[in-house]
XYZ file of C-alpha atoms in Angstrom:
590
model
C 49.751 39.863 75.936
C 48.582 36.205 76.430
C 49.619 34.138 79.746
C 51.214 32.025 77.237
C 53.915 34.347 75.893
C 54.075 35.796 79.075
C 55.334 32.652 80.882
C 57.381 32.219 77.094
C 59.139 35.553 77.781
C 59.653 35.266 81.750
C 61.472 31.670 81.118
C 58.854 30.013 83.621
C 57.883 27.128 80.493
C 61.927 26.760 80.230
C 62.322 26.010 84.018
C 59.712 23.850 84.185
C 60.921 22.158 81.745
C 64.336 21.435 83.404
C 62.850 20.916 86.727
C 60.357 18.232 85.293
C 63.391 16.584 83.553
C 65.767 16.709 86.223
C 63.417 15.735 89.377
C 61.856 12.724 86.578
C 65.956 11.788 86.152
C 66.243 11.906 90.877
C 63.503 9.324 90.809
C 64.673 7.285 88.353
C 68.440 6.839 89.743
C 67.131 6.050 93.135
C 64.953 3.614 92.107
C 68.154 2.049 90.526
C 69.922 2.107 93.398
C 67.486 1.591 95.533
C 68.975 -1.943 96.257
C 72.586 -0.473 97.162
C 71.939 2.157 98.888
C 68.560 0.499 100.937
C 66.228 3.769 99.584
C 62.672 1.822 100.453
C 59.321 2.768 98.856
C 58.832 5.335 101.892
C 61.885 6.929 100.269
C 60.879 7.142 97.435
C 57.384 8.634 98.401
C 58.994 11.204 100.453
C 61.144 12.397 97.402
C 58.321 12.622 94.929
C 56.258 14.440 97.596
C 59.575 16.943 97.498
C 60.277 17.341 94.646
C 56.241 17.943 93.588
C 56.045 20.922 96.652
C 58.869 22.496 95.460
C 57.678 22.912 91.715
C 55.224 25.474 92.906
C 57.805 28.083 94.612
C 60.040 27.312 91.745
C 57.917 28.188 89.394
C 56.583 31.495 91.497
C 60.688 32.460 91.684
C 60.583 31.530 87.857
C 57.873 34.156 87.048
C 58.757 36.957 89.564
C 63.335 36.963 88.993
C 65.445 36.437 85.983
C 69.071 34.695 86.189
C 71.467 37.035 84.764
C 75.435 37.291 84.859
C 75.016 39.680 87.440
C 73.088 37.473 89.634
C 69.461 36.963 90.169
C 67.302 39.714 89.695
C 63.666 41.002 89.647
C 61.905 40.516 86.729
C 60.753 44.046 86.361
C 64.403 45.133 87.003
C 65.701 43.628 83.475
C 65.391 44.403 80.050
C 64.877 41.361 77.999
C 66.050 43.094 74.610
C 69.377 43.521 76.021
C 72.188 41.187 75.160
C 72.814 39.859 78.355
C 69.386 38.914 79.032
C 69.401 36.744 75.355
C 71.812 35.207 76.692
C 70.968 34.159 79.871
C 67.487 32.917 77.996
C 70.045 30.960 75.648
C 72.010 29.242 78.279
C 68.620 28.178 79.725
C 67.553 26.550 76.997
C 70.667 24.898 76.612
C 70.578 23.835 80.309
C 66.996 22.494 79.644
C 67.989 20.908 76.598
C 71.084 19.096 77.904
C 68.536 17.540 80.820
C 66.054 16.183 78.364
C 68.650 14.641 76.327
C 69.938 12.591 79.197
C 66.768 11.814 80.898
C 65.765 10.653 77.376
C 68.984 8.591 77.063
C 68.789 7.206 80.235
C 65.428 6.412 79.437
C 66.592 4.127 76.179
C 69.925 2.373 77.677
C 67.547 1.481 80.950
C 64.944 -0.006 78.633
C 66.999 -1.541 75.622
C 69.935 -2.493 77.727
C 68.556 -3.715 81.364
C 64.704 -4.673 80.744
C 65.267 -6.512 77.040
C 67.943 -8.386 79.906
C 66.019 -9.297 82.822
C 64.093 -7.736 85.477
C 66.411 -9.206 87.978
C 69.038 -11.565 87.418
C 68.533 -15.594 88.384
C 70.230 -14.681 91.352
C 68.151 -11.724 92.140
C 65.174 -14.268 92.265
C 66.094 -16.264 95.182
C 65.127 -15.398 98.807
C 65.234 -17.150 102.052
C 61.892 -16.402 105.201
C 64.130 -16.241 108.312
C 61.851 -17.741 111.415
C 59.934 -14.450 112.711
C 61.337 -13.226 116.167
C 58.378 -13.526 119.277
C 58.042 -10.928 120.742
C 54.894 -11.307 122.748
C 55.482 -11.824 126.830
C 54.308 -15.301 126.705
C 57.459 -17.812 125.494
C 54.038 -20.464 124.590
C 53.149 -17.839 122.151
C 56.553 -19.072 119.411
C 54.407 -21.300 117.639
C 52.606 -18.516 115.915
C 55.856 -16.449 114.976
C 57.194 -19.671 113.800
C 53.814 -20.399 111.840
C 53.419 -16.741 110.506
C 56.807 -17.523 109.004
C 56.029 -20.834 107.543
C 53.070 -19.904 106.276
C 54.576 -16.592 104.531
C 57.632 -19.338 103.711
C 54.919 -21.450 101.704
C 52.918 -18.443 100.108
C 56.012 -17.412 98.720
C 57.234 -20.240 97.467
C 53.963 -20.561 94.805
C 55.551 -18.024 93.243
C 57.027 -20.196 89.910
C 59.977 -17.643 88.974
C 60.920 -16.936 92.752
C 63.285 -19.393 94.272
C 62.320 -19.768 98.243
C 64.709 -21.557 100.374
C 62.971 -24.558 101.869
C 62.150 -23.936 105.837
C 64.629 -27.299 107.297
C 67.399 -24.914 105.880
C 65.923 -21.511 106.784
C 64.658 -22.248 110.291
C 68.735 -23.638 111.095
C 69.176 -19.979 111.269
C 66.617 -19.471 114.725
C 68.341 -17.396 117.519
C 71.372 -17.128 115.582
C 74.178 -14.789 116.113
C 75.249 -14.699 111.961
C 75.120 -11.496 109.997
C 72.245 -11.528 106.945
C 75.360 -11.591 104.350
C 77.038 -14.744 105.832
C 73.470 -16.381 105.966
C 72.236 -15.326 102.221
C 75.647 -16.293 101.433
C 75.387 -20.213 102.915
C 71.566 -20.114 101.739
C 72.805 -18.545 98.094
C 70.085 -16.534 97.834
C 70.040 -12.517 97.120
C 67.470 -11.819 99.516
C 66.067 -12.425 103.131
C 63.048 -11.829 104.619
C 63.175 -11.275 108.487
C 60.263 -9.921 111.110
C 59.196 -10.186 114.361
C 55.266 -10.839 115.913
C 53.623 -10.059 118.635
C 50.493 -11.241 120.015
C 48.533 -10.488 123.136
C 44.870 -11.417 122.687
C 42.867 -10.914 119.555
C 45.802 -8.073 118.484
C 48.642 -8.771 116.584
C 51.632 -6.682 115.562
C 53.712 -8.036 112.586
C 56.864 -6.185 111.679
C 58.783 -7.477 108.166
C 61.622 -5.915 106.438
C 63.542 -7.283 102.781
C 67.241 -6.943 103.256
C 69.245 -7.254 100.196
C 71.904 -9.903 101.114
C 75.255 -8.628 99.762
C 74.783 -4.902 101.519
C 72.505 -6.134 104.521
C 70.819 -2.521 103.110
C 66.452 -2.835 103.924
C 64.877 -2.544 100.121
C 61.408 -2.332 102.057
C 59.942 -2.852 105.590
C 56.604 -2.047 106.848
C 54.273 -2.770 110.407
C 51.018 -3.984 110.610
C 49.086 -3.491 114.037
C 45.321 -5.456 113.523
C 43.294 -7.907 114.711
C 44.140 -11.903 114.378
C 41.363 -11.678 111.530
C 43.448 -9.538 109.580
C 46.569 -12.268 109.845
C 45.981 -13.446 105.959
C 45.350 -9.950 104.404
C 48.837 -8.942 106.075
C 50.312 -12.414 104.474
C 48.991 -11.458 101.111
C 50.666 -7.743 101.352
C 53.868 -8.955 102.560
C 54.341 -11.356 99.351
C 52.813 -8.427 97.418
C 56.016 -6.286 98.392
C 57.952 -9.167 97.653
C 57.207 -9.461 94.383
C 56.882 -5.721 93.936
C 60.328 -5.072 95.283
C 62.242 -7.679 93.490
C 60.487 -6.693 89.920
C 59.024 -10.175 89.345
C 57.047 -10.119 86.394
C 54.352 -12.974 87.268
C 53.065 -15.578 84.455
C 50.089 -15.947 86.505
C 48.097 -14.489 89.280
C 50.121 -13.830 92.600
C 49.583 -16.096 95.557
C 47.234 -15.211 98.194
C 46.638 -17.016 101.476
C 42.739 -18.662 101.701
C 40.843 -17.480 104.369
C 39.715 -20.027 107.763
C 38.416 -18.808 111.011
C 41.066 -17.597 112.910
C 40.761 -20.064 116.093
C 41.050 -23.098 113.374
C 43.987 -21.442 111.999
C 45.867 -20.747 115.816
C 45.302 -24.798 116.438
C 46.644 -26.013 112.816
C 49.814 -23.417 113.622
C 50.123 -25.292 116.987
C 50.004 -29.050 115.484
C 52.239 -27.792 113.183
C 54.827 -26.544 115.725
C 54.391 -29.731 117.318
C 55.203 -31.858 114.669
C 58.241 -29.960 113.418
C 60.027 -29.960 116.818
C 58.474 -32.056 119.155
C 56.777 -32.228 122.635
C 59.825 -32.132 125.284
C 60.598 -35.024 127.426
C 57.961 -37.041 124.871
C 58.270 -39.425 121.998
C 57.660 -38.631 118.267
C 54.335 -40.624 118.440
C 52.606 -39.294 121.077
C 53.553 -35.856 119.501
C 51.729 -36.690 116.552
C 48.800 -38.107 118.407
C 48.950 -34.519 120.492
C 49.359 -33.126 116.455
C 46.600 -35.381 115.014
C 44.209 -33.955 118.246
C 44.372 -30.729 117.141
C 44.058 -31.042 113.425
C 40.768 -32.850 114.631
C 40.110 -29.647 116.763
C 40.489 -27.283 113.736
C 38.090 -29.548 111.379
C 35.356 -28.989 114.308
C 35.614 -25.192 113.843
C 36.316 -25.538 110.283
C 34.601 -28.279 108.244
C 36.267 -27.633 105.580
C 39.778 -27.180 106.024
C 41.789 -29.096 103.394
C 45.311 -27.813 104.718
C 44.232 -29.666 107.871
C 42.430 -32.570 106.467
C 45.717 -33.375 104.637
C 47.947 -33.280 107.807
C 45.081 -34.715 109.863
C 45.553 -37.999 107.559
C 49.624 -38.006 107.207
C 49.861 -37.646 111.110
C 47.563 -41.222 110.977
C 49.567 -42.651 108.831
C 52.474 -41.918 110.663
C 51.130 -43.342 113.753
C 50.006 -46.097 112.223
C 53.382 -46.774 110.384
C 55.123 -46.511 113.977
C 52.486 -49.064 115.075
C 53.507 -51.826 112.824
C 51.560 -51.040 109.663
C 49.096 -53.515 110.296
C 46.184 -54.469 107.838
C 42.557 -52.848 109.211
C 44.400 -50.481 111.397
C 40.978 -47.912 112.302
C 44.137 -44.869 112.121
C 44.935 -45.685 108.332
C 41.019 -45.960 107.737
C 40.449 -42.317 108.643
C 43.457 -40.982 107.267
C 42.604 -42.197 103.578
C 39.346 -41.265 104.679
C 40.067 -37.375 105.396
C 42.456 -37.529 102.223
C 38.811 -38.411 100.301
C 36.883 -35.449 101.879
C 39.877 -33.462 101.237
C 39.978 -34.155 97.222
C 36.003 -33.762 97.426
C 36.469 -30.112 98.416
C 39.144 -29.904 96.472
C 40.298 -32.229 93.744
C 43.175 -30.552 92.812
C 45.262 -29.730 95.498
C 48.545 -30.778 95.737
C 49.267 -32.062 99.273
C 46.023 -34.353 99.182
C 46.529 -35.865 96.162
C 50.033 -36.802 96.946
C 49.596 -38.034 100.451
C 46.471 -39.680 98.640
C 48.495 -41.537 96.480
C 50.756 -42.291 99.162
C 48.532 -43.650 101.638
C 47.378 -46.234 98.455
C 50.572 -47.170 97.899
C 51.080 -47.887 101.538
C 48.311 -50.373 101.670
C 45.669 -50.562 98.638
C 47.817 -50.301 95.816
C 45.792 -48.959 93.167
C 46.448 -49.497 89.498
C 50.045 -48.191 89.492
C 49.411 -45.471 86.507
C 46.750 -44.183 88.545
C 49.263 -43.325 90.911
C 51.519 -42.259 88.598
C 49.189 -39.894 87.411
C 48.080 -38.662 90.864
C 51.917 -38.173 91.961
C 52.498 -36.223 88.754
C 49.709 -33.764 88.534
C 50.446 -32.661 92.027
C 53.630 -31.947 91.359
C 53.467 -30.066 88.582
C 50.846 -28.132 90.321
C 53.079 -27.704 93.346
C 57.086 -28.351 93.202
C 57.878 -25.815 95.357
C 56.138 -28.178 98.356
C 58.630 -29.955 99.671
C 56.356 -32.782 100.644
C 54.875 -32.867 97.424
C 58.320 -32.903 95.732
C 59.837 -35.553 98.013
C 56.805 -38.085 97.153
C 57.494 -37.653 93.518
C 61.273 -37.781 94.072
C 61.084 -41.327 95.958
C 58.152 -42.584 93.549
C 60.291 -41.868 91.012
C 63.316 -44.072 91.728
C 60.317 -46.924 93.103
C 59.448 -47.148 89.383
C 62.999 -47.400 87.780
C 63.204 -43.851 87.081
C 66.463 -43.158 88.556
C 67.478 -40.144 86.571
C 63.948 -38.650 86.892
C 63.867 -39.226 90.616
C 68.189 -37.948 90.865
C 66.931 -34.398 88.676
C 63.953 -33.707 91.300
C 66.471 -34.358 94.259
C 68.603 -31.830 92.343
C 65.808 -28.862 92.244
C 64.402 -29.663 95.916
C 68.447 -29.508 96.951
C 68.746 -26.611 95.412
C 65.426 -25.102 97.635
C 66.898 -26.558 100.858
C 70.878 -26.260 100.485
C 71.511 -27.162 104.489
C 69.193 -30.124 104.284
C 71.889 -33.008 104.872
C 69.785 -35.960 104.990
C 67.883 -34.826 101.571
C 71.872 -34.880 99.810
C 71.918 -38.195 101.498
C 68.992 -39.681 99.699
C 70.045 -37.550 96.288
C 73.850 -39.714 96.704
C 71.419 -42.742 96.839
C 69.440 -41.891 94.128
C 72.771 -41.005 92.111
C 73.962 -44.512 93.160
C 70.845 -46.397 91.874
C 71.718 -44.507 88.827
C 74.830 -45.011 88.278
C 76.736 -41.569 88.478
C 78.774 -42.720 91.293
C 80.578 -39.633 90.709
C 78.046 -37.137 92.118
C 76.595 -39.535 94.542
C 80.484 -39.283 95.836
C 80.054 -35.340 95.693
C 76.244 -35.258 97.478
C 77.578 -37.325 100.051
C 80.462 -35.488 100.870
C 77.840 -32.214 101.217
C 75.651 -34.106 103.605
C 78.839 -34.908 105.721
C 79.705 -31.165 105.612
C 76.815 -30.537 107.113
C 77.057 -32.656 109.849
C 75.867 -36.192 108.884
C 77.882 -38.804 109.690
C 78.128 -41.029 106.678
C 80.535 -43.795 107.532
C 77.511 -46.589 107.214
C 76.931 -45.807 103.796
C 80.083 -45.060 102.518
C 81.617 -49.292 104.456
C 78.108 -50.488 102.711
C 79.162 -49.034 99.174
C 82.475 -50.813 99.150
C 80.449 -53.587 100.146
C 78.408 -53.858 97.645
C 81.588 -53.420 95.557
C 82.906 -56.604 97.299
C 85.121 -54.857 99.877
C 83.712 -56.280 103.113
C 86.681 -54.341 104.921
C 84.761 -51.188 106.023
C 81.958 -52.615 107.507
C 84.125 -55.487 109.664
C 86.542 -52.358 111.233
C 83.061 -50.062 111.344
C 80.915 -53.158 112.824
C 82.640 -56.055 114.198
C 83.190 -54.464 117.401
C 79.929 -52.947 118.731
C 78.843 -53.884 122.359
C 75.703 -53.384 121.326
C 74.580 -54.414 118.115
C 70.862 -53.624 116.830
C 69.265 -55.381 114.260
C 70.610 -53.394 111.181
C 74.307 -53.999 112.986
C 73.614 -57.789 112.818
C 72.094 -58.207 109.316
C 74.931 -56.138 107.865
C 77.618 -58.092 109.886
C 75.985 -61.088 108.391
C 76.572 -59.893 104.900
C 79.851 -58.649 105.716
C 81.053 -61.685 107.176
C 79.544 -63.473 104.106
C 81.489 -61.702 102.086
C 84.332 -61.969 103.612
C 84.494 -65.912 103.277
C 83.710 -66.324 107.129
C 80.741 -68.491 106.625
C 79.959 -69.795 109.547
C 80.235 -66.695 111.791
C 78.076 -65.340 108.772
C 75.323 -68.063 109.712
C 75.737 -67.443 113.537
C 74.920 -63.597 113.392
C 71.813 -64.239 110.804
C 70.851 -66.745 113.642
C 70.234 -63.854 115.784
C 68.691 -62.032 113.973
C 66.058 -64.454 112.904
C 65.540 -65.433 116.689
C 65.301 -62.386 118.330
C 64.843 -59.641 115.719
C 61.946 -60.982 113.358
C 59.799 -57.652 113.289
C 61.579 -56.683 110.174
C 61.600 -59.481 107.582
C 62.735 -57.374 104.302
C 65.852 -56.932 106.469
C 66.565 -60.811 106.825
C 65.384 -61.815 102.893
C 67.905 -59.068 101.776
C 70.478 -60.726 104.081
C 69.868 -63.959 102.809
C 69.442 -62.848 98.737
C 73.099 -61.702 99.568
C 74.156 -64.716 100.679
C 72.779 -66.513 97.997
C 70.020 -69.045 99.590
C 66.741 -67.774 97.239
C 64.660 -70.728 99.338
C 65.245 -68.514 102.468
C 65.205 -65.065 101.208
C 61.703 -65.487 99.510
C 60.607 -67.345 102.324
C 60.862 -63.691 104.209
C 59.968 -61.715 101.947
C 56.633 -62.640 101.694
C 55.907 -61.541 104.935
C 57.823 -58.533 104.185
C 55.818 -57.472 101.371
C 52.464 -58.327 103.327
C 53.823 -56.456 106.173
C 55.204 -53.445 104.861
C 55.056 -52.701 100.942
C 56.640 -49.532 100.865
C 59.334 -50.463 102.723
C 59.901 -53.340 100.386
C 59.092 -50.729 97.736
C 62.244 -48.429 98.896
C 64.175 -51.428 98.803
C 64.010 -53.434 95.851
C 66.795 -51.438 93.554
C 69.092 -52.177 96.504
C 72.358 -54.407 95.495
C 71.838 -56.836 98.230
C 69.284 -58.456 95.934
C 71.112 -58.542 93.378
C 72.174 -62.350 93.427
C 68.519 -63.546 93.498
C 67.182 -61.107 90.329
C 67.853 -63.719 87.878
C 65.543 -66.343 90.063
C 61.706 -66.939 88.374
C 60.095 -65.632 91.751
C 61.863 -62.392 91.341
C 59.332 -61.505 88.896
C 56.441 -62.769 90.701
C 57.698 -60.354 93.445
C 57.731 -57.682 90.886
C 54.146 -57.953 89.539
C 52.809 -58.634 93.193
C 54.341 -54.790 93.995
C 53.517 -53.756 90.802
C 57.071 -52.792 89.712
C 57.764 -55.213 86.598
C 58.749 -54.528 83.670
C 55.715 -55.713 81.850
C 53.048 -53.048 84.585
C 56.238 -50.445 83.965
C 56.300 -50.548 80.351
C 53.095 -47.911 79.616
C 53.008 -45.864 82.870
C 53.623 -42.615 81.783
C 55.392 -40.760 84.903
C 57.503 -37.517 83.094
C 57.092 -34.282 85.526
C 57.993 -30.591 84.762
C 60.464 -30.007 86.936
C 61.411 -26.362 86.756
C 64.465 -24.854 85.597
């Protein structure tokens, strides 16, 4: 007799048949509910490994007993022409049978019904990079668990049809005492990704683990113990995981981290961690001067480190804004020209094309579709950057493009939900556009979160002719500053107190001239065009992009209709006529 019909007659084919079907039908359920009940992929290794080992002594039990009503029995012990033993070969193959019709309809409701669907719902797409615990002895050592989370924060956020919660609203949650569900739940995201690092030396140990929000149940975690050289293979496997554990099905290749020498990358994570949260006991400019030292640092190791060329040049600006802006400053000269070697390396990245078009703006002011351009194709290459986004957002509403800069403000929102000074500028850029109904709504979410909006909400009824507000919120302050004397100026104005109006713009003019846009917009208000133009040329040579920011403002509205209005206009580059063919329309994604 062949093996063939032997196996036939002892049942082994019909059992392994069954088993195949029913151990193929295990696997598939706990990958389904792998998310509720936190089975990870080591889980889901262990059980295959199972349920493979135990095929073999099933299948040696198979060939050497036979089920029968009286119980299991030794093959050599039955007769297989008997009844009973027909039978029992007859309810096997109805057992078998009944498995491989509901693996196979499993099979067709899981693909027809949830993959035609969606991989994962919108929702399902949407995770937040909690700041990575330290857990190395030194305290000095945060600054590369809070960079090893930024950095995995960014990677994952290339990811087009992942939405990654921006890191101002993620890094709120450092040292906090919330549960993962009441955090995913203020973040609105499904997912968070949480760790720890520790580094002593060369060695690192990096510990990550996926939670699903709703059941604060671990969909995958994992430890990597290597050297610091191994610090962007590890970031590339973690977003691997990501992707491969939320079923993202990826239009284009998946992120990956670019290699730099390791000591380069240690002093850009330390700049970094300087810039976002200071130096204590010192002021935000000698922090970026500490910042701006080490970027310089990095570039010696690593000539050609664009990350760090970009920053290099936006900490000079920023020191050289907080100097006064002033024409031939050396600090803006190096900045723009990093921002060149940068786009020599690489032309098209993101971050150095927009603070490149930036710093222009700032001072050279380029053809303005140039910029345009610039500002759009780095965008489009990069929303997910929230400094890439924010440039387009507020270079949007510079060029009239209220509802194009408002719908940007709505998807970098949307990225950075406890961000209360971004729904601050998104009720501004509401206002500009008229839909003074959801600038109402953004700025009541900005106060939620802790901003204290009384200013803007006395300077809206202001500009709506209620000078009310600002006299209860102003009138009495022992110690007014500049803005509190310009806008008591224009609130006394419009009040019909004249005179009192003239005294406080007095002040200002004798003892607070360092900011000139301020005084033109308080005397545009007022309605003396000799005066206000008179100050804002200085303005404009002084500080363009603050004039920039400030030209759709309603304090300037009673001067618009004035000839030199227009020659302010084509001097910034913002009339009509330069507006008319500059083509400025960004994808913003859905």
């Amino acid at each position: 007799m062949s093996i063939f019909r032997e196996l036939q007659r002892r049942n082994v084919l019909r059992v392994a048949a069954g088993y195949i079907a029913v151990s193929w039908l295990i696997v598939q359920v706990m990958d389904t509910m792998s998310e509720a009940f936190g089975f990870t992929g080591e889980h889901m290794r262990i059980a295959i490994i199972v349920l493979a080992v135990c095929f073999v002594p099933v299948m040696i039990i198979s060939w050497a007993f036979e089920l029968t009503p009286e119980g299991l029995k030794r093959e050599s012990e039955v007769e297989h022409e008997a009844p009973t033993a027909k039978k029992s070969a007859k309810r096997l193959d109805r057992f078998v049978m009944a498995a491989l019709a509901v693996a196979v309809a499993y099979f067709v409701i899981d693909e027809i019904f949830f993959e035609k669907t969606a991989p994962l719902t919108e929702a399902g797409r949407s995770i937040a990079v909690l700041p990575f615990v330290n857990m190395s002895s030194d305290p000095e050592q945060e600054y590369f668990s809070d960079g090893i989370s930024e950095e995995m924060l960014n990677l994952l956020a290339k990811i087009p049809e992942l939405r990654v919660i921006s890191r101002t609203s993620a890094f709120q949650y450092k040292n906090t005492d919330k549960e993962i569900p009441e955090i995913a739940q203020e973040l609105r995201v499904a997912h968070v990704l949480e760790g720890s690092v520790r580094k002593a030396g060369d060695t690192i140990r990096i510990t990550a683990q996926l939670i699903h929000a709703s059941t604060d149940a671990h969909v995958w975690s994992d430890t990597w113990d290597r050297e610091l050289d191994d610090i962007f293979a590890i970031q590339d496997e973690i977003a691997a995981q990501v992707v491969e554990r939320l079923r993202i099905e990826l239009v284009g290749e998946p992120p990956h981290v670019d290699s730099v020498d390791p000591e380069a990358y240690l002093l850009y994570l330390k700049a970094d961690h300087i810039e976002s949260v200071g130096i204590p006991g010192r002021g935000m400019e000698f922090a970026e001067l500490e910042a701006a030292r080490l970027y310089a640092r990095a570039l010696e190791i690593e000539p050609t480190y664009v990350d760090a060329m970009s920053r290099l040049a936006l900490a000079y600006f920023r020191i050289w804004r907080t100097n006064g802006s002033v024409r031939g400053d050396p600090l803006f000269d190096q900045g723009t020209g990093w921002l060149r070697r940068a786009l020599e390396i690489d032309p098209e990245n993101a971050l150095a094309n927009s603070y490149a078009a930036w710093g222009m703006e700032l001072n050279v002011f380029p053809p303005i579709a140039q910029t345009a351009a610039m500002i759009e194709q780095a965008f489009n290459r990069e929303p997910t950057n929230p400094e890439v986004a924010r440039t387009a957002m507020l270079f949007a509403g510079s060029i009239g493009r209220p509802e194009i800069a408002a719908a940007i403000g709505e998807y970098v929102v949307a990225r950075d939900p406890r961000h209360a000074f971004m729904y601050y500028t998104l009720s501004l850029l509401y206002r500009e556009a008229g839909m003074f109904d959801k600038a109402t709504e953004a700025g009541k979410v900005a106060q939620a979160l802790g901003m204290n909006l009384d200013f803007s909400i006395a300077n809206t009824a202001l500009y709506d002719g209620d000078p009310g507000p600002m006299l209860a919120l102003l009138e009495d302050d022992p110690e007014p500053n500049q803005q509190t004397l310009v806008t008591l100026a224009q609130a006394l104005h419009t009040a019909g107190r004249e005179a009192e109006s003239d005294e406080m713009l007095a002040l200002v003019v004798a003892d607070h001239a360092d900011q000139p846009v301020d005084i033109a917009m308080a005397y545009a208000w007022k309605g003396d065009a000799d005066a206000a133009f008179k100050w804002l040329e200085p303005a404009i040579d002084r500080d363009k992009l603050w004039v920039l920011s400030q030209l759709r403002v309603p304090l300037f509205d009673p001067i618009r209709s004035d000839p030199r209005w227009e020659e302010v206009l084509r001097r910034l580059q913002r009339h009509p006529d330069q507006l008319a063919d500059v083509k400025f329309d960004p994808k913003i994604p859905d």
